[in-house]
Each structure stands twice: as C-alpha cells, then as structure tokens.
Coordinates of C-alpha atoms in Angstrom, one line a residue:
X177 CA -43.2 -62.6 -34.5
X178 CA -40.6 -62.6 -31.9
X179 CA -37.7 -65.0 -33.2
X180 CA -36.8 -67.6 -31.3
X181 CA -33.6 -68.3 -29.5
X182 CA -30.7 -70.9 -29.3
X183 CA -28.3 -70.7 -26.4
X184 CA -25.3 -71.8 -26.6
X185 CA -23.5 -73.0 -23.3
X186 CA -20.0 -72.2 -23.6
X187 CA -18.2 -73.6 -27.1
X188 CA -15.1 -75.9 -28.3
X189 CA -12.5 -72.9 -29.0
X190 CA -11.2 -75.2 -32.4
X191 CA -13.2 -77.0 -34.6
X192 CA -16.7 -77.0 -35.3
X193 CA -18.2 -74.8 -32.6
X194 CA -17.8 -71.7 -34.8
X195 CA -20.5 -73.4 -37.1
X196 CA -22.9 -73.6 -34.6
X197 CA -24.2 -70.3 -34.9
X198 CA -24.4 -70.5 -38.8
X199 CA -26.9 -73.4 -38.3
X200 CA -28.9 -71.9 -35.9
X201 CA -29.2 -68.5 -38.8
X202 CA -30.3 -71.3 -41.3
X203 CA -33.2 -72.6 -39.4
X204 CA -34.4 -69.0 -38.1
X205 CA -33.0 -69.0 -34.9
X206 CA -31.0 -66.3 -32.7
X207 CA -27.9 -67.9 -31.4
X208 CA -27.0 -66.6 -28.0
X209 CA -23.5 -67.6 -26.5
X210 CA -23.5 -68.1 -22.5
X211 CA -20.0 -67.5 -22.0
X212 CA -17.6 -66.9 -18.9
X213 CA -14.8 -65.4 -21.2
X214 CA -16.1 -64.4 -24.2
X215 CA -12.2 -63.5 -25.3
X216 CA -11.9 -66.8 -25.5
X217 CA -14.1 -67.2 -29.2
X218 CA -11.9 -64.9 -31.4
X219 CA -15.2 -66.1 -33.9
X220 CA -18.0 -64.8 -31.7
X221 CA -17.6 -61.2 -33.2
X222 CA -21.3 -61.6 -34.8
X223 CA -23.2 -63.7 -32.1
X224 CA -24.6 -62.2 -29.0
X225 CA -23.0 -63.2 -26.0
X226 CA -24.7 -63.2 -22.9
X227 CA -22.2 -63.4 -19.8
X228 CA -22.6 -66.4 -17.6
X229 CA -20.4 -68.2 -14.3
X230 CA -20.7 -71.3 -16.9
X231 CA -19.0 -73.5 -14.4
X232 CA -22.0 -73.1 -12.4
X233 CA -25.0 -75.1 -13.3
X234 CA -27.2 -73.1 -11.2
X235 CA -26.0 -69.8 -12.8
X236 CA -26.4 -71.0 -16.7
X237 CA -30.2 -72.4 -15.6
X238 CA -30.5 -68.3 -14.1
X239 CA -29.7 -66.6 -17.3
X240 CA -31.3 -68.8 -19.2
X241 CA -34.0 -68.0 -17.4
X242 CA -33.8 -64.7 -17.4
X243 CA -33.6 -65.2 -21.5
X244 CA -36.9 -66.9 -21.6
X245 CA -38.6 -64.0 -19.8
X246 CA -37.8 -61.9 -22.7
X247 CA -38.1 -64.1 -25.9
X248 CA -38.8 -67.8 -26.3
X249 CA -36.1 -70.1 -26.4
X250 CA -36.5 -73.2 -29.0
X251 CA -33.2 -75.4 -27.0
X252 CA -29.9 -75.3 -25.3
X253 CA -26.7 -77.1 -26.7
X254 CA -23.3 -77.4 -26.3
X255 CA -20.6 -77.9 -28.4
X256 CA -17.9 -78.4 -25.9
X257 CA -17.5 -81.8 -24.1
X258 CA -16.6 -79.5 -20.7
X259 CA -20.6 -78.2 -21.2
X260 CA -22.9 -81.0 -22.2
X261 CA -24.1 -82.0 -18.4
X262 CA -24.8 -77.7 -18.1
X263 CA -26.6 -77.1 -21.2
X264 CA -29.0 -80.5 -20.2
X265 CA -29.6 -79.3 -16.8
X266 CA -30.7 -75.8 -18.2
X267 CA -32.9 -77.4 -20.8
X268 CA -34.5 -80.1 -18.4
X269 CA -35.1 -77.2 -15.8
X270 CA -37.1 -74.8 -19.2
X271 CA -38.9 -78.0 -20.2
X272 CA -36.6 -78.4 -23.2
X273 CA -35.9 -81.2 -25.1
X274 CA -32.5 -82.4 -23.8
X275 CA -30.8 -85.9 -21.6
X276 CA -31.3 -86.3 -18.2
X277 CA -28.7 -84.7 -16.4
X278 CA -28.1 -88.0 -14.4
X279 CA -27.1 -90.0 -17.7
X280 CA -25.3 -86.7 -19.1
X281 CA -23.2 -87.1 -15.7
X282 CA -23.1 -91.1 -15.6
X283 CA -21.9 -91.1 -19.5
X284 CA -19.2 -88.4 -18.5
X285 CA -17.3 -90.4 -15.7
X286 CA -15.9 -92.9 -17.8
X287 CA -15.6 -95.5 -15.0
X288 CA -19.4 -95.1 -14.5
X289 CA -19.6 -95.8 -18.4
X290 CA -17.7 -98.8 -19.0
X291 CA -19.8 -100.1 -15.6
X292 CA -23.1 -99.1 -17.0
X293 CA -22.1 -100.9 -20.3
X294 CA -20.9 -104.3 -19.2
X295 CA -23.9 -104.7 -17.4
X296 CA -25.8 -103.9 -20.7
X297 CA -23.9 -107.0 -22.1
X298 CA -21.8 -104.0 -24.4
X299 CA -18.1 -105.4 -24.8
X300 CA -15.9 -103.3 -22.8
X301 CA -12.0 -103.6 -22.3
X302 CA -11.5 -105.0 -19.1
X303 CA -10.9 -101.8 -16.2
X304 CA -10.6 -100.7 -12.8
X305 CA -11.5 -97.0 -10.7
X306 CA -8.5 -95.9 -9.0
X307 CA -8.1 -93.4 -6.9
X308 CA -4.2 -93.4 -5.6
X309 CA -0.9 -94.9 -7.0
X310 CA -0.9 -98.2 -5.1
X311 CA -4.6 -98.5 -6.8
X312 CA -3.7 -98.2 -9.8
X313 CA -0.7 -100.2 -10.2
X314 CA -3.0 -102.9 -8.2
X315 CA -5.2 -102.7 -11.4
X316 CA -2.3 -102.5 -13.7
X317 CA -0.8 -105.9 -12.4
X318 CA -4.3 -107.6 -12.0
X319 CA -5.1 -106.8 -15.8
X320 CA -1.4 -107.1 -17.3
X321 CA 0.4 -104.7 -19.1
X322 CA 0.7 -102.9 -21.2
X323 CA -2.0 -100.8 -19.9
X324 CA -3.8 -97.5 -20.9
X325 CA -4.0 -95.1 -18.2
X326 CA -6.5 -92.4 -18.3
X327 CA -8.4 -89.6 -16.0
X328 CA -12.0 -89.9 -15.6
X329 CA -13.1 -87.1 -17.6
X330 CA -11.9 -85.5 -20.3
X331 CA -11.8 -85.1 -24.0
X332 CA -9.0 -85.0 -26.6
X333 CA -6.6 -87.7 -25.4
X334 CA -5.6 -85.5 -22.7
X335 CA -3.8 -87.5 -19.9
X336 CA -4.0 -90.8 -21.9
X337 CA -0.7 -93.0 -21.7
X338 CA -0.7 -96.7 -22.4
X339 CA 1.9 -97.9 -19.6
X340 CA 4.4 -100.8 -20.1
X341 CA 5.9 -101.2 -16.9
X342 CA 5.2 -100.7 -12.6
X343 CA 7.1 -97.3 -13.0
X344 CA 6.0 -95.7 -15.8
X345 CA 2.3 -96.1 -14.5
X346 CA 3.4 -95.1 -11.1
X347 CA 4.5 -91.4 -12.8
X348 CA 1.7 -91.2 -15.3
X349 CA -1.3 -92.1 -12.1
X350 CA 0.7 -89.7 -10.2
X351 CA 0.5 -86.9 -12.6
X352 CA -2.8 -87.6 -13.8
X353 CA -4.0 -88.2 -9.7
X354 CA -2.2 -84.7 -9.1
X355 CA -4.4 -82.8 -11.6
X356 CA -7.5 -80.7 -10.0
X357 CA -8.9 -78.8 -12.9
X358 CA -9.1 -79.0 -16.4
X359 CA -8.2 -76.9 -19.1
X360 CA -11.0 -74.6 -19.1
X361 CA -10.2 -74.5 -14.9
X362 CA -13.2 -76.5 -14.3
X363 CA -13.2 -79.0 -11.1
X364 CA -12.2 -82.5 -11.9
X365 CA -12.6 -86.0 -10.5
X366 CA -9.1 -86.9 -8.9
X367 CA -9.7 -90.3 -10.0
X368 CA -8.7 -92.4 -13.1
X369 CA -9.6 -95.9 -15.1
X370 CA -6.6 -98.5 -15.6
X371 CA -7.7 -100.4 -18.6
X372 CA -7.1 -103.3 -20.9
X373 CA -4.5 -102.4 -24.0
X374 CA -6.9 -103.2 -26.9
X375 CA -5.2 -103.6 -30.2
X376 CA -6.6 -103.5 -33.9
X377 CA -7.8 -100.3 -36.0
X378 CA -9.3 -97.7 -34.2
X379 CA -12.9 -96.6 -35.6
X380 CA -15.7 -93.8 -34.4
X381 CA -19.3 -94.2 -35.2
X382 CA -21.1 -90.9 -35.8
X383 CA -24.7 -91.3 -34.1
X384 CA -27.6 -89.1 -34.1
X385 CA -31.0 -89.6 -32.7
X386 CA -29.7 -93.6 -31.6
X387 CA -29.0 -94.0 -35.2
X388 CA -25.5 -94.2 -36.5
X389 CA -24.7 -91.9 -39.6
X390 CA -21.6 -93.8 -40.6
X391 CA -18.2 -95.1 -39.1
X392 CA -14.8 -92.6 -39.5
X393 CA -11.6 -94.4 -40.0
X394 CA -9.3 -92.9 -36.9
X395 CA -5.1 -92.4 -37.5
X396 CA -3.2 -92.3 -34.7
X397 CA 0.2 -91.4 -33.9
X398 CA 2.9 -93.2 -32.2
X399 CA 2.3 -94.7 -28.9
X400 CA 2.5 -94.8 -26.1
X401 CA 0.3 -91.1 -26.5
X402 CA -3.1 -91.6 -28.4
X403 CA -2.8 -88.0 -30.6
X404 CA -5.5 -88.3 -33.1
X405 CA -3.3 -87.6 -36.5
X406 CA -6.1 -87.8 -39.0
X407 CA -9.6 -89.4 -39.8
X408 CA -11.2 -90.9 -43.5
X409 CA -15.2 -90.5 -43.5
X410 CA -16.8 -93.1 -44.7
X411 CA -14.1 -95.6 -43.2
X412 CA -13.3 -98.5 -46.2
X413 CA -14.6 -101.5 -44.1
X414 CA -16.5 -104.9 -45.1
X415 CA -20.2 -104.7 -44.7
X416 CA -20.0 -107.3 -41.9
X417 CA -17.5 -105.5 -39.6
X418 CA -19.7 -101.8 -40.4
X419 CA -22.7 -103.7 -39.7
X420 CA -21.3 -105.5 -36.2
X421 CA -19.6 -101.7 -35.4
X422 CA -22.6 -99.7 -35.7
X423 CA -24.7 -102.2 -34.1
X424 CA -22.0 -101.7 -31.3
X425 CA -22.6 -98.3 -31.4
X426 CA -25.9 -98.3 -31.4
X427 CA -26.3 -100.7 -28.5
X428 CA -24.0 -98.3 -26.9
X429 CA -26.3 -95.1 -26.7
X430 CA -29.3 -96.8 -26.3
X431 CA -28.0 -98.5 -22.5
X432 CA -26.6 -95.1 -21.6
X433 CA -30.0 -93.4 -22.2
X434 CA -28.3 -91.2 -25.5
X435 CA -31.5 -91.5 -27.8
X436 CA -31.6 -87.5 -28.6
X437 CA -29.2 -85.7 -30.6
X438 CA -25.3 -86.6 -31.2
X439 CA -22.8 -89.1 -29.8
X440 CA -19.4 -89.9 -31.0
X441 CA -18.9 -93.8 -30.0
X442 CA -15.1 -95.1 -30.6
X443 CA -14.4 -98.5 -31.1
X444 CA -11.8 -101.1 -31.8
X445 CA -12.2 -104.4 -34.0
X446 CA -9.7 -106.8 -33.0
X447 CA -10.2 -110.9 -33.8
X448 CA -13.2 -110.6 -31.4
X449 CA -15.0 -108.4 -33.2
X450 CA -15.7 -104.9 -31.8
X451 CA -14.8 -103.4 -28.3
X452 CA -16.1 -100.1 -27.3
X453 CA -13.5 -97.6 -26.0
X454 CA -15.5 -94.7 -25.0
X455 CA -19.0 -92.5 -25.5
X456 CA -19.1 -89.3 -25.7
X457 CA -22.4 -87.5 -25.6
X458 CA -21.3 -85.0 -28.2
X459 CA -20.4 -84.3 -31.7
X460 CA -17.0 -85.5 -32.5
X461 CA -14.1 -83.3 -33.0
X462 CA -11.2 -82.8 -34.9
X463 CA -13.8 -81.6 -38.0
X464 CA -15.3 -85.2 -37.9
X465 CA -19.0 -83.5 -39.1
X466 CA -17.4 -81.2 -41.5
X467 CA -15.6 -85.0 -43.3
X468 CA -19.5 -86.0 -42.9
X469 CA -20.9 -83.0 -45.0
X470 CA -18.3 -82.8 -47.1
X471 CA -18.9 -86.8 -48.2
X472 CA -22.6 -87.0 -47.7
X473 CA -24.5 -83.9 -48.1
X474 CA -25.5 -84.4 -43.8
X475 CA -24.9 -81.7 -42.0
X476 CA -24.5 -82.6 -38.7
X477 CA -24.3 -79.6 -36.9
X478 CA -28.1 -78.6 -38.2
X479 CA -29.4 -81.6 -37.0
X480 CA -28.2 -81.3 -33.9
X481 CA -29.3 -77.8 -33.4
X482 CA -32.6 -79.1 -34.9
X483 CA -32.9 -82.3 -32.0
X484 CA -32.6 -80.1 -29.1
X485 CA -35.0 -77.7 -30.5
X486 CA -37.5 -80.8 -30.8
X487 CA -37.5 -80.4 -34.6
X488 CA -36.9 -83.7 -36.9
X489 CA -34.1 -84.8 -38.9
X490 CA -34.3 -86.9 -42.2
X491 CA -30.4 -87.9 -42.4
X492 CA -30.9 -88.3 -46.2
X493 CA -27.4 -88.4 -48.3
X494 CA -27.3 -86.0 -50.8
X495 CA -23.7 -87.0 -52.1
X496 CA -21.8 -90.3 -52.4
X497 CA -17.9 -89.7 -52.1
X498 CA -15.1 -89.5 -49.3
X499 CA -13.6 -87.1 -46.8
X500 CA -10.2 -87.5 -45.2
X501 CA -8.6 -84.8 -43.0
X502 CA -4.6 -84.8 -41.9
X503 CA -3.3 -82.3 -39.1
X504 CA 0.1 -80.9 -39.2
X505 CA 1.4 -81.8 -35.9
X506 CA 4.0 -79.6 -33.9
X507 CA 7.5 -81.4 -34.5
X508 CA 9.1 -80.1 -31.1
X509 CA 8.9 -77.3 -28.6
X510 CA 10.1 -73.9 -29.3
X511 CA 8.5 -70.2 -31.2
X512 CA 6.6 -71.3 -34.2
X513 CA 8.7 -68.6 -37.1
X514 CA 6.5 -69.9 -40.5
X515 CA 5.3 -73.0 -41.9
X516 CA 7.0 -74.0 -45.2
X517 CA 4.5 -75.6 -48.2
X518 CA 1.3 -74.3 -47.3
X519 CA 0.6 -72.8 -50.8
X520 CA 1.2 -76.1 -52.3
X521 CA -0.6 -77.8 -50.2
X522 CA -3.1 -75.8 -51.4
X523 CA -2.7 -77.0 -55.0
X524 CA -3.1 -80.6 -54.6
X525 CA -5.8 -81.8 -56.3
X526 CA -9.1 -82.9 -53.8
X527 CA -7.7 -80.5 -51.4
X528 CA -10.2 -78.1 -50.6
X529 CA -9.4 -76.6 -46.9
X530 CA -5.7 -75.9 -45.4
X531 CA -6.1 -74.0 -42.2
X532 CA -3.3 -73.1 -39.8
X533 CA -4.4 -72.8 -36.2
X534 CA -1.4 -70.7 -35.0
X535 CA 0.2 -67.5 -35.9
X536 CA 4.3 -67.1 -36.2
X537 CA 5.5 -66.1 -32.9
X538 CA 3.5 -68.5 -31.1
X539 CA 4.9 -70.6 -28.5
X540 CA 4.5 -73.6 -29.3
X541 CA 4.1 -76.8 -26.7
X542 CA 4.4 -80.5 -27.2
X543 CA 1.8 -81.9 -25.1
X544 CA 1.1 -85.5 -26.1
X545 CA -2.7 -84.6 -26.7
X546 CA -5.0 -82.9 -29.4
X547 CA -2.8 -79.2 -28.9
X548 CA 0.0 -80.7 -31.0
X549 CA -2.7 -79.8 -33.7
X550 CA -1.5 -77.2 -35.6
X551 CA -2.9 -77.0 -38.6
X552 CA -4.9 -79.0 -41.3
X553 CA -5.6 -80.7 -44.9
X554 CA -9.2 -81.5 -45.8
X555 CA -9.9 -83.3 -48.7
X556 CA -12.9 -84.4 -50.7
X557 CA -13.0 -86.9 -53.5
X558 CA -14.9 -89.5 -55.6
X559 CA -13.5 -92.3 -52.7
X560 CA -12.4 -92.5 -49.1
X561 CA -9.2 -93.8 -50.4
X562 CA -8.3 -91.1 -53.0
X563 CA -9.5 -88.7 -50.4
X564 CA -7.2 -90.0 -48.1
X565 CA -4.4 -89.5 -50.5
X566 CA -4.7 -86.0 -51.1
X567 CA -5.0 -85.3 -47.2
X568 CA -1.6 -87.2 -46.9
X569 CA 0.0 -85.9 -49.8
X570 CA -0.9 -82.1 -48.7
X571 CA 0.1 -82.5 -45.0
X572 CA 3.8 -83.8 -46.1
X573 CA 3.9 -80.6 -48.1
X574 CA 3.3 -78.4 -45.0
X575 CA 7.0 -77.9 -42.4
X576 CA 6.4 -76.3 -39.2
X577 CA 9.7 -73.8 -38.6
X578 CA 10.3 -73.6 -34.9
X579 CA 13.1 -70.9 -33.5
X580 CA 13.8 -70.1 -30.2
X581 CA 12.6 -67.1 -28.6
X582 CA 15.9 -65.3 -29.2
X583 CA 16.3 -65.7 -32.8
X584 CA 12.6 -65.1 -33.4
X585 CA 12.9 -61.7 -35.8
X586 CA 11.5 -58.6 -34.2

C-alpha cells in the first residue's frame, strides 16, 4: 500500500516546526517539506523536501499537484504563520480538509479581525486602519494615549510599540508604514491598526477543533516593546475568569470561521472581564504545545496533523501537572563569545530542557521582538507555580557574554 503523504508548506525556522515531521512518522504518514530555501531548516536533514516558489499560492497548489499524481496526499499544513493562507488554498483546491482561504486571509489582516469580531459582539480594544502618518496619529488622538501601534500582519511582536506621545507614534507609523516585506521577504500590507492600550495580565487560550485545550499564563518584558519573556501552562486562574476567557476564545474562532484544527487566541482580563487582542490561525509559538504535552499528556502537534488529514482527535489528559518555560533574552548588541551557567541550569531540579538558539561568534541584534530569544529553560513539575519556579530559577543562572567583533578570539 502506497503511504500516504503530508505536505508541509514552508516551516517556523525556531520552535515547534521541527516536530512536525515526527508527528506525521507517528501516524504513518510521509512528511514532504515545500520549501523555497530549504537551507533555511538546519533540521530538515531527514524529511524530503520538495522545492517550491512558496510565496506563490499558485505554485504550492502546482507541486502539490504534481505530488498527488504520484502518491495520495492525506492534508497540507503549515507551521509558520507566513504560510497558513498557502497551505489552505492548496488543500481547498485537492479537496482537503482545510479553512477557506477567504477567512484564512480575513483572520490574517488584523484590522479585518478586530472588524469581523466587534460585529460578532466579541470585545475588542477599541482601533483604527491607517494607512499614512497623519492617519494614524488621527487615530491615536481620537482613542487617547498611550496607544499600541502595530502592522497589519505579522507574528512575534514584530513592529509592536505602545506609543505615549504625537512623536513617538509619528516615528514608529513611519517605520512600520515604510516596511514592504517581511522577514521571510514576502509582500506586506503597508498598512497598520492604532489601538486601545489594554492593561491587566496577558493570557493565550490554546484552541483546537473550536474547543479550547487550556489558557497559558503570558510574561512580558518591559514596555513599551511586547517581547514574550516566558509562558506557565496551565495558567493559575479562578474558575470564573478561565471559564469567561475560554468562552472568549471560543466565541472568537467560531465568528472568524476557525472550527478545524489550531488557533492561538490572546487575551487580556482587566476589571471588565476579558478583551481579545488577537487570533491567530495557528499553533502558538515560543514552545507553547511542547508546555501543553509536557503538563497534560496532549500533543498538540498530532492533532493538528491529524485535523487537516480529516482524522479525529480525543484531547484526553493523560497527566495532571504544570509547564513553564523562560527565554534567555540578548542583554545588548554585540558578538555573542559564551553564555555563562548553562550547566547549572541544567541541574535545577524540574528543569528538563535548556536549549541555546545561537552559536558563539554570532552577531547578535536587539530587536524589540521574539529574535531577542536566545535560548531557553523548560520545566515540568507537580504545579504551574513550582514549575514556574524552576523556569525562573534556571534562566537567572544562564549570562549571555557579548564581545565586540575585535576581541572575539580567533
């Protein structure tokens, strides 16, 4: 019998997209990796790789295709953000389970969200579309600062600034406005949303299938950037605020048409109750499904593979604990030389992962977004809290050690 295929459109290069593959082994399936640049997945050494003009919709629904005249081909996923309007159009035009491209597009322009939501009756920060300067500093005096400033698109908190003043916005629209491409050199909107500053803990509930798995505690570093700086699965909440922000959540998907497969929905719970920040018609990042597996036995990842292959999830927890991850952050600019503490890191107890993203002699970057990742502590423990502990106790342990280029030894 002729085994089946999964394609693959493209992949996160960090994170969780390296497991993708493994899931699609464990349920009997050929992973195939549509790639422009497969130098790009230093982890793709075992998985075939098919080349493909990925930023070309027309051109991944081709070689897919071309695929399925040689050997059946059980769905198409994405793990990267960049991808998930591709890998639905090529599945829609195979007659595989997948979105409509039209929601996987609407979802993606977060102006069209937040439009789509408030007319659903989903609370929303208050927002305007701007497409110049003098529009968005319109918008910024209309809705009162301090306001968050953000592009269209995009994942990560790349080009996300929350904006105290007329000037500050002026140079943060400008530079967001000025920006053409993304980082994978992919055409972007030259538009952005200038939004209400909501305040209170930030949360993200992990949906699959319309259903939410469980909510993720979200640490954030210092404003005014939005850098993601760790995450506690299951977040430590009262059953009435988890029941009010997965019903947020859930309300969420099922207005923007996201019944199949994953979404990661973040959220804020201020006085009001819950206010949805964003959807994202994706797994979340940053190692979120790993924190999920590691406390409850659901993988994530499978079943994700498994819903756009048409095949059914049960979402039973096989464990009962807590998952917390820390990043070690790039301190400054400058040639990373070693990273002090990482063996005892390794030794605290519930630590079970320490992973450094970057070799010495790197340059290293500061860019206000998920890149000042360099590394990371995962833990697993009886509790979220005690979890969260040996996370934070492992990442002080850990000191970047940046030289410049001329004192970096030969």
């Amino acid at each position: 019998m002729t085994q089946e295929l999964l394609l693959l459109v493209e992949s996160n290069t960090t994170g969780t997209g390296r497991l993708f593959p493994q899931a699609a082994r464990a349920l009997g399936l050929h992973p195939v990796l549509l790639a422009s640049d497969s130098a790009r997945y230093s982890w793709a050494g075992d998985v075939e790789v098919v080349h493909a003009e990925t930023d070309s919709t027309e051109a991944v629904v081709d070689a897919s295709r071309c695929l399925a005249a040689t050997r059946p081909i059980a769905g198409i996923t994405t793990s990267s953000d960049h991808f998930v309007g591709t890998a639905a159009a090529a599945a829609s035009a195979l007659g595989l389970p997948a979105h409509a491209p039209e929601a996987i597009a609407a979802v993606r322009d977060k102006g069209v969200q937040r439009r789509l939501l408030a007319e659903q009756g989903v609370r929303v920060p208050r927002f305007t579309v701007a497409g110049s300067v003098d529009e968005a500093l319109e918008a910024a005096e209309s809705i009162g600062y301090p306001v968050v400033v953000k592009p269209v698109t995009g994942s990560g908190s790349l080009g996300v600034r929350l904006c105290a003043e007329p000037a500050e916005t002026s140079r943060h629209a400008a530079l967001v406005l000025a920006r053409g491409h993304n980082e994978r050199g992919v055409p972007v909107p030259r538009r952005l949303t200038v939004e209400e500053f909501m305040t209170g803990e930030e949360y993200s509930a992990e949906v699959l299938n319309g259903s939410v798995v469980g909510v993720t505690h979200k640490h954030l570093g210092a404003l005014p950037l939005f850098v993601e700086t760790g995450h506690d699965f299951p977040a430590r909440l009262a059953p009435a605020v988890h029941d009010a922000l997965s019903g947020a959540a859930e309300a969420a998907v099922r207005a923007l048409g996201l019944t199949l497969g994953p979404a990661h929905v973040e959220l804020r719970v201020d006085r009001d109750g819950p206010v949805l920040i964003e959807v994202n018609p994706r797994l979340a990042g940053g190692w979120i499904p790993r924190l999920v597996h590691e406390a409850t036995g659901i993988d994530l990842i499978l079943d994700t593979v498994k819903a756009f292959c048409g095949r059914a999830s049960t979402l039973d927890a096989t464990a009962r604990g807590g998952a917390a991850i820390r990043f070690v952050l790039a301190p400054d600019n400058g040639v990373l030389s070693h990273l002090d503490g990482v063996i005892e890191a390794r030794t605290v107890p519930g630590v079970t992962d320490v992973e450094i993203y970057r070799e010495p002699g790197a340059d290293i970057t500061v860019a206000g977004d998920f890149r000042d990742r360099i590394g990371h502590v995962l833990a697993r423990a009886d509790s979220p809290a005690a979890a969260a502990a040996a996370a934070t106790e492992g990442v002080g342990l850990i000191r970047p050690v940046l030289v410049t280029g001329m004192e970096v030894p030969a």
